[in-house]
Short mmCIF file of C-alpha atoms and ligand atoms in Angstrom, two decimals:
data_model
loop_
_atom_site.label_atom_id
_atom_site.label_comp_id
_atom_site.label_asym_id
_atom_site.label_seq_id
_atom_site.Cartn_x
_atom_site.Cartn_y
_atom_site.Cartn_z
CA MET A 22 8.62 13.92 -3.12
CA PRO A 23 11.92 15.45 -2.04
CA ASP A 24 13.61 17.62 -4.60
CA TYR A 25 16.28 15.14 -5.65
CA SER A 26 18.81 15.97 -8.37
CA ASP A 27 19.01 13.85 -11.49
CA LYS A 28 22.32 12.44 -10.20
CA VAL A 29 20.64 11.34 -6.95
CA MET A 30 17.79 9.74 -8.85
CA ASP A 31 20.27 8.00 -11.18
CA HIS A 32 22.21 6.47 -8.29
CA PHE A 33 19.01 5.63 -6.47
CA SER A 34 17.53 3.91 -9.52
CA ASN A 35 20.70 2.09 -10.48
CA PRO A 36 22.77 1.79 -7.36
CA ARG A 37 26.34 0.62 -8.17
CA ASN A 38 28.36 -1.93 -6.16
CA ILE A 39 25.57 -3.32 -3.98
CA GLY A 40 26.41 -6.24 -1.71
CA GLU A 41 28.70 -7.51 0.96
CA ILE A 42 32.25 -8.71 0.36
CA ASN A 43 32.90 -12.13 1.74
CA GLU A 44 35.67 -12.05 4.38
CA PRO A 45 36.33 -8.37 3.83
CA ASP A 46 39.59 -6.66 4.78
CA GLY A 47 37.60 -3.92 6.46
CA LEU A 48 34.04 -3.52 7.70
CA GLY A 49 32.26 -0.32 8.70
CA GLU A 50 28.74 -0.07 9.97
CA VAL A 51 26.91 3.09 10.98
CA GLY A 52 23.39 3.97 12.07
CA ASN A 53 21.77 7.33 11.37
CA PRO A 54 20.92 8.80 14.79
CA VAL A 55 18.40 11.16 13.14
CA CYS A 56 16.08 8.70 11.40
CA GLY A 57 17.26 5.29 12.53
CA ASP A 58 18.63 4.10 9.16
CA MET A 59 21.71 2.00 8.55
CA MET A 60 24.64 1.51 6.25
CA LYS A 61 27.29 -1.21 6.06
CA PHE A 62 30.43 -0.96 3.96
CA THR A 63 32.91 -3.75 3.27
CA ILE A 64 36.20 -3.26 1.43
CA LYS A 65 38.98 -5.32 -0.12
CA VAL A 66 42.40 -3.70 0.04
CA LYS A 67 45.32 -4.48 -2.21
CA ASP A 68 48.65 -2.59 -2.22
CA ASN A 69 47.16 0.12 -0.02
CA ARG A 70 44.36 0.69 -2.53
CA ILE A 71 40.70 -0.02 -2.27
CA GLU A 72 40.38 -2.79 -4.76
CA ASP A 73 36.73 -3.50 -4.17
CA VAL A 74 33.97 -1.90 -2.14
CA LYS A 75 30.42 -2.97 -1.52
CA TYR A 76 27.62 -1.75 0.74
CA LEU A 77 24.24 -2.55 2.12
CA THR A 78 21.87 0.27 2.93
CA PHE A 79 18.60 0.47 4.87
CA GLY A 80 17.44 4.03 4.25
CA CYS A 81 15.85 6.66 2.12
CA GLY A 82 16.47 7.54 -1.50
CA ALA A 83 19.22 9.94 -0.53
CA ALA A 84 20.92 7.38 1.65
CA ILE A 85 20.95 4.79 -1.14
CA ALA A 86 22.28 7.32 -3.65
CA VAL A 87 24.97 8.40 -1.15
CA SER A 88 26.16 4.86 -0.54
CA SER A 89 26.32 4.21 -4.26
CA MET A 90 28.23 7.44 -4.88
CA VAL A 91 30.70 6.78 -2.05
CA SER A 92 31.39 3.33 -3.39
CA GLU A 93 32.21 4.81 -6.84
CA MET A 94 34.31 7.54 -5.37
CA ALA A 95 36.31 5.13 -3.20
CA LYS A 96 37.02 2.40 -5.67
CA GLY A 97 40.67 2.41 -6.79
CA LYS A 98 41.67 5.12 -4.37
CA THR A 99 44.54 4.75 -1.90
CA LEU A 100 43.41 4.44 1.68
CA GLU A 101 44.70 7.93 2.46
CA GLU A 102 42.78 9.37 -0.45
CA ALA A 103 39.63 7.49 0.49
CA LEU A 104 39.86 8.72 4.04
CA LYS A 105 39.72 12.27 2.68
CA ILE A 106 36.36 11.73 0.99
CA SER A 107 34.06 13.97 3.03
CA ASN A 108 30.32 14.08 3.47
CA LYS A 109 30.27 17.41 1.78
CA GLN A 110 32.09 16.13 -1.24
CA VAL A 111 29.68 13.26 -1.59
CA ALA A 112 26.72 15.63 -1.47
CA GLU A 113 28.42 17.88 -4.05
CA GLU A 114 29.15 14.93 -6.36
CA LEU A 115 25.47 14.08 -6.21
CA GLY A 116 24.54 17.56 -7.42
CA GLY A 117 23.44 18.57 -3.95
CA LEU A 118 20.93 17.13 -1.50
CA PRO A 119 17.73 18.72 -0.16
CA GLY A 120 18.40 20.46 3.17
CA ASN A 121 16.60 17.99 5.32
CA LYS A 122 18.42 15.14 3.61
CA MET A 123 21.95 16.39 4.29
CA HIS A 124 22.15 14.17 7.34
CA CYS A 125 21.85 11.13 5.12
CA SER A 126 25.14 12.06 3.40
CA ASN A 127 26.95 11.63 6.73
CA LEU A 128 26.22 7.94 6.71
CA GLY A 129 28.13 7.14 3.54
CA ALA A 130 31.58 8.63 4.18
CA ASP A 131 31.39 7.62 7.84
CA ALA A 132 30.73 4.00 7.01
CA LEU A 133 33.52 3.98 4.46
CA HIS A 134 35.97 5.55 6.90
CA LYS A 135 34.99 3.04 9.54
CA ALA A 136 35.74 0.21 7.14
CA ILE A 137 39.17 1.67 6.37
CA GLU A 138 39.90 2.25 10.02
CA ASP A 139 38.86 -1.28 10.74
CA TYR A 140 41.35 -2.48 8.13
CA MET A 141 44.09 -0.27 9.47
CA GLU A 142 43.48 -1.34 13.03
CA LYS A 143 43.87 -4.94 11.94
CA GLN A 144 47.16 -3.88 10.36
CA GLY A 145 48.16 -1.97 13.46
CA VAL A 146 48.02 1.51 11.92
CA LYS A 147 46.11 4.53 13.20
CA ALA A 148 43.91 6.29 10.65
CA GLU A 149 43.11 9.96 10.26
CA SER A 150 39.94 10.68 8.38
CA ALA A 151 38.05 13.67 7.13
CA THR A 152 34.56 14.31 8.38
CA MET B 2 2.95 4.13 -18.33
CA LYS B 3 0.01 3.41 -16.05
CA LYS B 4 -0.66 5.89 -13.30
CA ILE B 5 -2.33 4.50 -10.24
CA ASN B 6 -3.24 6.75 -7.37
CA LEU B 7 -3.24 4.75 -4.12
CA ASP B 8 -2.92 7.91 -2.07
CA ASN B 9 -6.50 9.13 -2.32
CA ALA B 10 -6.58 10.36 1.28
CA ALA B 11 -3.90 12.87 0.29
CA ALA B 12 -5.76 13.96 -2.83
CA SER B 13 -8.26 12.56 -5.26
CA PRO B 14 -9.88 14.11 -8.32
CA LEU B 15 -13.28 15.75 -8.02
CA GLU B 16 -16.29 13.81 -9.07
CA PRO B 17 -17.39 15.32 -12.37
CA ALA B 18 -20.85 16.18 -10.96
CA VAL B 19 -19.17 18.06 -8.14
CA LEU B 20 -17.08 20.21 -10.48
CA GLU B 21 -20.11 20.82 -12.65
CA ALA B 22 -22.13 22.03 -9.68
CA MET B 23 -19.34 24.39 -8.61
CA LEU B 24 -18.52 26.11 -11.87
CA PRO B 25 -21.47 28.54 -12.19
CA PHE B 26 -20.64 29.95 -8.77
CA PHE B 27 -17.28 31.23 -9.96
CA THR B 28 -18.91 33.20 -12.79
CA GLU B 29 -22.61 33.49 -13.36
CA HIS B 30 -23.63 33.20 -9.70
CA PHE B 31 -20.72 35.09 -8.30
CA GLY B 32 -22.84 36.98 -5.78
CA ASN B 33 -22.28 37.32 -2.05
CA PRO B 34 -24.86 35.43 0.04
CA SER B 35 -25.01 38.36 2.48
CA SER B 36 -26.02 40.91 -0.21
CA GLY B 37 -29.33 42.73 0.13
CA HIS B 38 -29.88 42.72 -3.64
CA GLU B 39 -30.81 39.87 -5.88
CA LEU B 40 -27.23 38.88 -6.86
CA GLY B 41 -26.99 37.23 -3.46
CA ASN B 42 -30.14 35.13 -3.84
CA VAL B 43 -28.91 32.18 -5.85
CA PRO B 44 -25.60 31.81 -3.93
CA ARG B 45 -27.47 32.10 -0.61
CA LYS B 46 -29.91 29.38 -1.60
CA ALA B 47 -27.10 27.16 -2.89
CA LEU B 48 -25.15 27.59 0.35
CA GLU B 49 -28.13 26.56 2.39
CA GLU B 50 -28.77 23.58 0.11
CA ALA B 51 -25.15 22.51 0.60
CA ARG B 52 -25.56 22.83 4.35
CA ALA B 53 -28.67 20.64 4.22
CA SER B 54 -26.82 17.99 2.16
CA VAL B 55 -23.90 17.85 4.63
CA ALA B 56 -26.40 17.62 7.49
CA ARG B 57 -28.22 14.78 5.83
CA LEU B 58 -25.03 12.83 5.31
CA ILE B 59 -24.42 12.64 9.07
CA ASN B 60 -28.08 12.87 10.18
CA ALA B 61 -27.87 16.38 11.62
CA GLU B 62 -29.93 19.49 11.24
CA PRO B 63 -28.74 22.14 8.74
CA ARG B 64 -28.20 24.76 11.42
CA GLU B 65 -25.86 22.37 13.23
CA ILE B 66 -23.36 22.61 10.33
CA ILE B 67 -20.67 25.29 10.45
CA PHE B 68 -18.60 25.48 7.29
CA THR B 69 -14.81 25.75 7.59
CA ALA B 70 -11.88 25.63 5.18
CA SER B 71 -10.30 22.42 6.48
CA ALA B 72 -10.86 19.68 9.00
CA SER B 73 -7.84 21.11 10.85
CA GLU B 74 -9.82 24.33 11.24
CA ALA B 75 -12.91 22.40 12.31
CA ASN B 76 -10.83 20.59 14.92
CA ASN B 77 -9.47 23.89 16.18
CA LEU B 78 -12.89 25.46 16.31
CA ALA B 79 -14.27 22.46 18.12
CA ILE B 80 -11.64 22.27 20.83
CA LYS B 81 -10.68 25.92 21.35
CA GLY B 82 -14.25 27.02 20.80
CA LEU B 83 -15.71 24.64 23.31
CA ILE B 84 -13.07 25.36 25.88
CA ALA B 85 -13.56 29.12 25.54
CA ALA B 86 -17.27 28.68 26.28
CA ASN B 87 -16.76 26.23 29.17
CA ARG B 88 -13.65 27.43 30.93
CA VAL B 89 -15.39 27.88 34.26
CA LYS B 90 -16.44 24.23 34.36
CA GLY B 91 -12.92 22.75 34.54
CA ASN B 92 -9.52 22.46 32.96
CA HIS B 93 -9.12 18.82 31.99
CA ILE B 94 -9.26 17.49 28.44
CA ILE B 95 -9.09 13.86 27.36
CA SER B 96 -7.95 12.72 23.91
CA SER B 97 -5.93 9.87 22.48
CA VAL B 98 -2.35 9.30 21.35
CA VAL B 99 -3.35 8.55 17.75
CA GLU B 100 -5.15 11.79 16.96
CA HIS B 101 -4.35 14.02 13.99
CA PHE B 102 -1.78 16.74 14.68
CA SER B 103 -4.48 19.36 14.37
CA VAL B 104 -5.78 17.95 17.64
CA LEU B 105 -2.50 16.93 19.31
CA ASN B 106 -0.66 20.15 18.70
CA GLN B 107 -3.52 22.26 20.07
CA LEU B 108 -3.52 20.13 23.19
CA LYS B 109 0.20 20.72 23.62
CA THR B 110 -0.39 24.46 23.46
CA LEU B 111 -3.29 24.21 25.88
CA GLU B 112 -1.11 22.26 28.28
CA LYS B 113 1.34 25.13 28.28
CA GLU B 114 -1.53 27.41 29.08
CA GLY B 115 -2.34 25.43 32.18
CA PHE B 116 -4.83 22.80 31.00
CA ALA B 117 -4.44 19.25 32.12
CA VAL B 118 -4.45 16.84 29.19
CA THR B 119 -4.81 13.06 29.30
CA LEU B 120 -3.95 11.21 26.13
CA LEU B 121 -5.44 7.72 26.24
CA PRO B 122 -3.28 4.91 24.89
CA VAL B 123 -4.44 2.51 22.20
CA ASP B 124 -4.05 -1.26 21.80
CA GLN B 125 -2.00 -3.00 19.07
CA TYR B 126 -4.78 -2.26 16.55
CA GLY B 127 -5.18 1.39 17.47
CA LEU B 128 -8.36 1.04 19.53
CA VAL B 129 -9.14 3.24 22.52
CA ASN B 130 -10.61 1.31 25.41
CA PRO B 131 -13.93 2.80 26.70
CA GLU B 132 -13.12 1.61 30.21
CA GLN B 133 -9.93 3.58 30.21
CA LEU B 134 -11.87 6.62 29.10
CA ASP B 135 -14.26 6.06 31.98
CA GLN B 136 -11.37 5.94 34.45
CA ALA B 137 -9.77 9.07 33.06
CA ILE B 138 -12.81 11.32 33.41
CA THR B 139 -12.76 13.57 36.47
CA ASP B 140 -15.12 16.27 37.66
CA LYS B 141 -12.75 18.75 36.03
CA THR B 142 -13.03 17.17 32.57
CA ILE B 143 -14.68 19.53 30.10
CA LEU B 144 -14.03 17.77 26.82
CA VAL B 145 -13.28 14.38 25.33
CA SER B 146 -11.89 14.43 21.79
CA ILE B 147 -11.35 11.08 20.06
CA GLN B 148 -11.26 10.46 16.33
CA ALA B 149 -13.91 8.32 14.58
CA ALA B 150 -11.33 6.53 12.45
CA ASN B 151 -7.63 6.78 12.07
CA PRO B 152 -6.52 8.22 8.71
CA GLU B 153 -3.28 6.28 8.70
CA ILE B 154 -4.03 2.74 9.91
CA GLY B 155 -7.75 2.93 9.17
CA THR B 156 -8.89 1.64 12.57
CA ILE B 157 -12.49 2.57 13.37
CA GLN B 158 -13.03 3.47 17.02
CA PRO B 159 -15.96 2.12 19.02
CA LEU B 160 -17.42 5.58 18.86
CA ASP B 161 -20.86 4.73 20.29
CA ASP B 162 -19.37 3.15 23.38
CA LEU B 163 -16.92 5.95 23.91
CA VAL B 164 -19.56 8.64 23.62
CA LYS B 165 -21.82 6.74 25.98
CA VAL B 166 -19.13 6.84 28.63
CA ALA B 167 -18.61 10.54 28.26
CA GLU B 168 -22.33 11.24 28.11
CA SER B 169 -22.98 9.30 31.31
CA LYS B 170 -20.67 11.71 33.03
CA GLY B 171 -22.03 14.76 31.31
CA VAL B 172 -18.83 15.52 29.37
CA PRO B 173 -19.21 16.78 25.78
CA PHE B 174 -17.59 14.63 23.08
CA HIS B 175 -15.81 15.86 19.95
CA THR B 176 -14.87 13.43 17.22
CA ASP B 177 -12.49 14.16 14.39
CA ALA B 178 -14.36 12.24 11.72
CA ALA B 179 -12.39 13.58 8.76
CA ALA B 180 -11.23 10.14 7.71
CA ALA B 181 -14.55 8.50 8.39
CA VAL B 182 -17.27 10.66 6.90
CA GLY B 183 -18.20 9.45 3.45
CA TRP B 184 -16.74 6.02 4.18
CA THR B 185 -18.69 4.78 7.19
CA HIS B 186 -22.28 5.18 8.37
CA LEU B 187 -22.01 7.98 10.85
CA ASP B 188 -25.07 9.26 12.63
CA ALA B 189 -24.26 12.37 14.64
CA LYS B 190 -27.62 12.41 16.41
CA LYS B 191 -27.62 8.74 17.34
CA THR B 192 -24.04 8.56 18.58
CA GLY B 193 -24.69 11.70 20.65
CA VAL B 194 -21.50 13.55 19.83
CA ALA B 195 -21.50 17.25 20.66
CA LEU B 196 -19.03 18.15 17.91
CA LEU B 197 -17.88 16.37 14.77
CA SER B 198 -15.29 17.48 12.17
CA LEU B 199 -15.51 16.40 8.56
CA ALA B 200 -13.54 17.07 5.37
CA GLY B 201 -15.08 17.23 1.89
CA ASP B 202 -11.87 16.33 0.07
CA GLN B 203 -11.98 12.93 1.71
CA PHE B 204 -15.16 11.95 -0.13
CA GLY B 205 -14.98 13.48 -3.55
CA GLY B 206 -15.35 17.16 -2.66
CA PRO B 207 -12.82 19.96 -3.29
CA LYS B 208 -9.84 20.76 -1.11
CA GLY B 209 -10.63 23.55 1.27
CA SER B 210 -14.15 22.28 1.95
CA ALA B 211 -14.93 21.10 5.48
CA ALA B 212 -17.37 21.53 8.28
CA LEU B 213 -17.89 21.28 12.03
CA TYR B 214 -21.12 19.79 13.35
CA VAL B 215 -22.13 21.59 16.53
CA SER B 216 -25.08 19.88 18.17
CA LYS B 217 -27.95 22.21 19.11
CA LYS B 218 -27.26 22.01 22.83
CA THR B 219 -23.51 22.63 22.49
CA ARG B 220 -22.10 26.12 23.11
CA ILE B 221 -18.81 27.16 21.49
CA ARG B 222 -17.06 30.44 20.88
CA PRO B 223 -15.77 31.47 17.42
CA LEU B 224 -12.07 31.51 16.45
CA ILE B 225 -12.61 34.05 13.73
CA GLU B 226 -14.72 36.99 14.82
CA GLY B 227 -16.24 39.47 12.44
CA GLY B 228 -19.48 39.29 10.53
CA ILE B 229 -22.37 37.00 11.35
CA GLN B 230 -21.69 34.35 8.71
CA GLU B 231 -22.08 30.78 10.00
CA ARG B 232 -24.27 32.01 12.85
CA GLY B 233 -21.42 34.19 14.07
CA LEU B 234 -19.21 31.12 14.67
CA ARG B 235 -16.99 31.71 11.65
CA ALA B 236 -16.79 35.20 10.21
CA GLY B 237 -15.75 35.84 6.63
CA THR B 238 -17.43 35.77 3.25
CA GLU B 239 -18.46 32.25 2.41
CA ASN B 240 -16.41 30.37 -0.23
CA VAL B 241 -19.58 29.57 -2.16
CA PRO B 242 -18.21 27.52 -5.09
CA ILE B 243 -16.13 25.32 -2.78
CA LEU B 244 -19.01 24.82 -0.38
CA VAL B 245 -21.40 24.03 -3.22
CA GLY B 246 -18.87 21.34 -4.21
CA LEU B 247 -18.88 20.06 -0.64
CA GLY B 248 -22.68 19.92 -0.69
CA MET B 249 -22.76 18.01 -3.94
CA ALA B 250 -20.12 15.57 -2.73
CA ALA B 251 -22.12 15.04 0.47
CA LYS B 252 -25.30 14.50 -1.52
CA LEU B 253 -23.65 11.87 -3.74
CA ALA B 254 -22.01 10.20 -0.80
CA ALA B 255 -25.32 9.99 1.15
CA GLU B 256 -27.12 8.59 -1.84
CA THR B 257 -24.60 5.88 -2.57
CA LEU B 258 -22.89 5.32 0.80
CA ALA B 259 -23.88 1.66 1.29
CA GLU B 260 -22.81 0.83 -2.25
CA ARG B 261 -19.50 2.75 -1.93
CA VAL B 262 -18.61 1.06 1.34
CA LYS B 263 -19.33 -2.35 -0.10
CA LYS B 264 -17.48 -1.77 -3.38
CA SER B 265 -14.48 -0.30 -1.66
CA SER B 266 -14.32 -3.05 1.00
CA ILE B 267 -14.34 -5.71 -1.67
CA LEU B 268 -11.60 -4.00 -3.69
CA ARG B 269 -9.52 -3.40 -0.51
CA ASP B 270 -9.83 -7.07 0.46
CA GLN B 271 -8.85 -8.22 -2.99
CA LEU B 272 -5.81 -6.00 -2.95
CA LYS B 273 -4.95 -7.13 0.57
CA GLU B 274 -5.20 -10.80 -0.36
CA SER B 275 -3.17 -10.34 -3.51
CA LEU B 276 -0.39 -8.48 -1.69
CA ILE B 277 -0.27 -10.81 1.31
CA ASN B 278 -0.21 -13.90 -0.87
CA ASN B 279 2.47 -12.64 -3.24
CA VAL B 280 4.74 -10.25 -1.40
CA PRO B 281 6.83 -11.78 1.34
CA TYR B 282 7.57 -10.13 4.70
CA LEU B 283 4.43 -8.06 4.80
CA HIS B 284 2.65 -7.03 8.03
CA LEU B 285 -0.78 -5.46 8.11
CA ASN B 286 -1.02 -2.46 10.45
CA GLY B 287 -4.30 -1.49 12.08
CA HIS B 288 -7.37 -3.52 12.84
CA PRO B 289 -8.01 -6.54 10.61
CA GLU B 290 -11.78 -5.92 10.43
CA GLN B 291 -12.74 -2.71 12.08
CA ARG B 292 -11.10 -0.54 9.50
CA LEU B 293 -12.05 2.03 6.87
CA PRO B 294 -13.18 0.40 3.61
CA HIS B 295 -10.58 2.22 1.54
CA ASN B 296 -7.56 1.92 3.84
CA LEU B 297 -4.67 -0.53 3.90
CA ASN B 298 -1.46 -0.05 5.81
CA PHE B 299 1.43 -2.52 5.49
CA SER B 300 4.91 -2.65 6.80
CA VAL B 301 7.41 -4.24 4.49
CA GLU B 302 10.05 -5.82 6.65
CA PHE B 303 13.76 -4.98 6.13
CA VAL B 304 13.21 -2.01 3.84
CA GLU B 305 12.63 1.70 4.26
CA GLY B 306 9.44 3.44 3.21
CA GLU B 307 10.78 6.39 1.25
CA ALA B 308 12.84 4.12 -0.97
CA LEU B 309 9.73 2.00 -1.56
CA LEU B 310 7.64 5.06 -2.26
CA LEU B 311 10.15 6.48 -4.76
CA ARG B 312 10.50 3.17 -6.56
CA LEU B 313 6.74 2.70 -6.77
CA ASN B 314 6.52 6.31 -8.00
CA MET B 315 8.90 5.33 -10.80
CA ALA B 316 6.40 2.59 -11.69
CA GLY B 317 3.54 5.10 -11.72
CA ILE B 318 2.08 3.92 -8.38
CA TYR B 319 1.50 6.62 -5.75
CA VAL B 320 1.44 5.75 -2.10
CA SER B 321 2.51 7.31 1.17
CA SER B 322 4.61 6.09 4.09
CA GLY B 323 4.92 6.63 7.82
CA SER B 324 8.69 6.32 7.64
CA SER B 325 10.74 8.97 9.44
CA CYS B 326 12.64 9.58 6.22
CA THR B 327 9.47 10.76 4.45
CA SER B 328 8.48 13.19 7.16
CA GLN B 329 9.72 16.76 7.23
CA ALA B 330 10.33 16.43 10.95
CA LEU B 331 12.28 13.17 10.38
CA LYS B 332 10.08 11.42 12.92
CA SER B 333 8.35 8.22 12.13
CA SER B 334 4.57 8.11 12.45
CA HIS B 335 3.26 8.68 16.02
CA VAL B 336 0.38 6.34 15.18
CA LEU B 337 2.65 3.45 14.30
CA SER B 338 4.68 3.89 17.44
CA ALA B 339 1.47 4.17 19.49
CA ILE B 340 0.34 0.71 18.33
CA GLY B 341 3.77 -0.60 19.46
CA LEU B 342 5.25 -1.20 16.04
CA PRO B 343 9.04 -1.58 16.31
CA PRO B 344 10.94 1.33 14.65
CA GLU B 345 12.34 -0.79 11.81
CA LEU B 346 8.82 -1.89 10.85
CA ALA B 347 7.51 1.65 11.10
CA GLN B 348 10.31 2.64 8.71
CA GLY B 349 8.93 0.21 6.16
CA SER B 350 5.32 1.31 6.34
CA LEU B 351 3.19 1.95 3.28
CA LEU B 352 -0.24 3.54 3.28
CA PHE B 353 -2.71 2.76 0.51
CA THR B 354 -5.99 4.69 0.33
CA LEU B 355 -8.34 3.67 -2.48
CA GLY B 356 -10.66 5.97 -4.40
CA ARG B 357 -13.42 5.77 -6.91
CA GLN B 358 -10.99 5.53 -9.74
CA ASN B 359 -9.24 2.39 -8.56
CA SER B 360 -10.35 -0.96 -9.95
CA ALA B 361 -9.61 -4.62 -9.58
CA ASP B 362 -7.68 -4.85 -12.84
CA GLU B 363 -4.95 -2.68 -11.33
CA ILE B 364 -4.26 -5.23 -8.62
CA PRO B 365 -1.91 -7.55 -10.58
CA TYR B 366 0.30 -4.65 -11.63
CA ILE B 367 0.41 -3.20 -8.14
CA THR B 368 1.27 -6.62 -6.73
CA ASP B 369 4.01 -7.26 -9.25
CA GLN B 370 5.54 -3.89 -8.78
CA LEU B 371 5.51 -3.94 -5.01
CA ASN B 372 6.94 -7.44 -5.10
CA SER B 373 9.87 -6.52 -7.32
CA VAL B 374 10.52 -3.19 -5.64
CA ALA B 375 10.55 -4.75 -2.18
CA ASP B 376 12.76 -7.56 -3.43
CA LEU B 377 15.26 -5.21 -4.91
CA LEU B 378 15.51 -3.08 -1.76
CA ARG B 379 15.56 -6.08 0.51
CA LYS B 380 18.57 -7.46 -1.36
CA MET B 381 20.52 -4.32 -0.42
CA SER B 382 19.30 -4.18 3.13
CA PRO B 383 21.78 -4.92 5.94
CA LEU B 384 18.79 -5.95 8.11
CA TYR B 385 17.77 -8.59 5.62
CA HIS B 386 21.32 -9.96 5.27
CA GLN B 387 21.57 -10.12 9.01
CA TYR B 388 18.26 -11.98 9.14
CA LEU B 389 19.39 -14.45 6.53
CA LYS B 390 22.55 -15.17 8.52
CA GLU B 391 20.50 -15.74 11.69
CA VAL B 392 18.24 -18.15 9.81
CA GLN B 393 21.32 -19.98 8.49
CA ASN B 394 22.87 -20.24 11.90
CA ASN B 395 19.69 -21.59 13.43
CA ALA B 396 19.36 -24.26 10.75
S1 LIG C 6 18.41 7.78 5.70
FE1 LIG C 6 16.57 8.37 6.71
S2 LIG C 6 16.14 10.25 5.87
FE2 LIG C 6 17.80 9.58 4.75
#
């Protein structure tokens, strides 16, 4: 078993905000080129803030914990703030990830950023996100 | 909470009689079998008894058994050892795509050293076709190495037919029988294999106990040179307690093989039926009939194996998976891709290997848990949601 932190196991066991928002304001989907897994984020935006965020994840324990953590971190943030959420931050918030699971943390923030970019594109704005 | 080990191929507890047989050789009978004085006598006798028991299990002669510390070592001794003794005869080796890494990785190295390697493909069940073997053999072929059964999908190869083909062309045959010995009726003499690897920890013996069968007429060179232990084919003081354990496990396996196979097959089929009837989106991997009596391999559609494994672990059920996410190399199982399983199904693979300690009354709990775990993960799977949409659109 990978050496997962308690925080990772907590989010894996009780993932928050699972699902898919109907007619979302933004949608971001990413595949993990390393292992072939997938993540899909949908967001609802109100007054430039992420009012609601949901995700679907096909992936390992780390990937599920990452998506859950990202959803918690993003909720209520302004779009600019949410775009600054980085993969590294997510891993840190989770109390670290085993070395060979770091690549799973890329999925979460990437999928969220894609959803925000999708929203901004629809609004005709160009986004700048952290990686 | 219940604890159910369904990963017996990875590790299973020693049979009590095996441990009991081993213990005196750590203390009372600590002697070295090579000693000239009497401290070596009991260990030497025990070692030879163990050799005879292993030989009996596969119908070989005691002197055809070379003890090793793992089946990986036995596979290395078989292939490298045979090649070293037969280099002048040719440079071509034939094996299959579903072999254990202790075979495949050696072959990769040998290829770099100038050997020609042919890896035979398998069909959707994991079977090697004897005709394809026949076509692959050239006058440069010096070895065929094909496993007796696959440890992951449980498929049992048509070993007799494969060996016959190699024999008819005078090419020695090695079989990695680590997954098969103790679980199938394997007769080294009758099948006519030149070399056969086996692992004690696969049938109730301790870890670190294994052997290579080297038929009388087969010449190999040692990997480890030094003293004349194991007829000079494997130098180093014998690990007497471990090998006594191997001998006892082999003795028990030989005495009860038919009963074990039957009992395990029944339990496996009950588990299979229960899972297939109650857990949706399940695919059986490997051969439906020609498979090891303690092996089941399923793919759970739409979900990933490590997540399944961790959730089952939380419920006290221990399994393994061929998902890329569970492997250190982040590659999904080469066996599952060799049988043509699409990557998303390989990601959702679960391997169950039964052992003596499993029983039918565990089945309802296993079924319930797998069902709810798979359901939970499916509900958060983008692949499943996509599938549901497709179904809706088609309706
Ligand atoms: S998503 Fe595949 S290893 Fe984490």
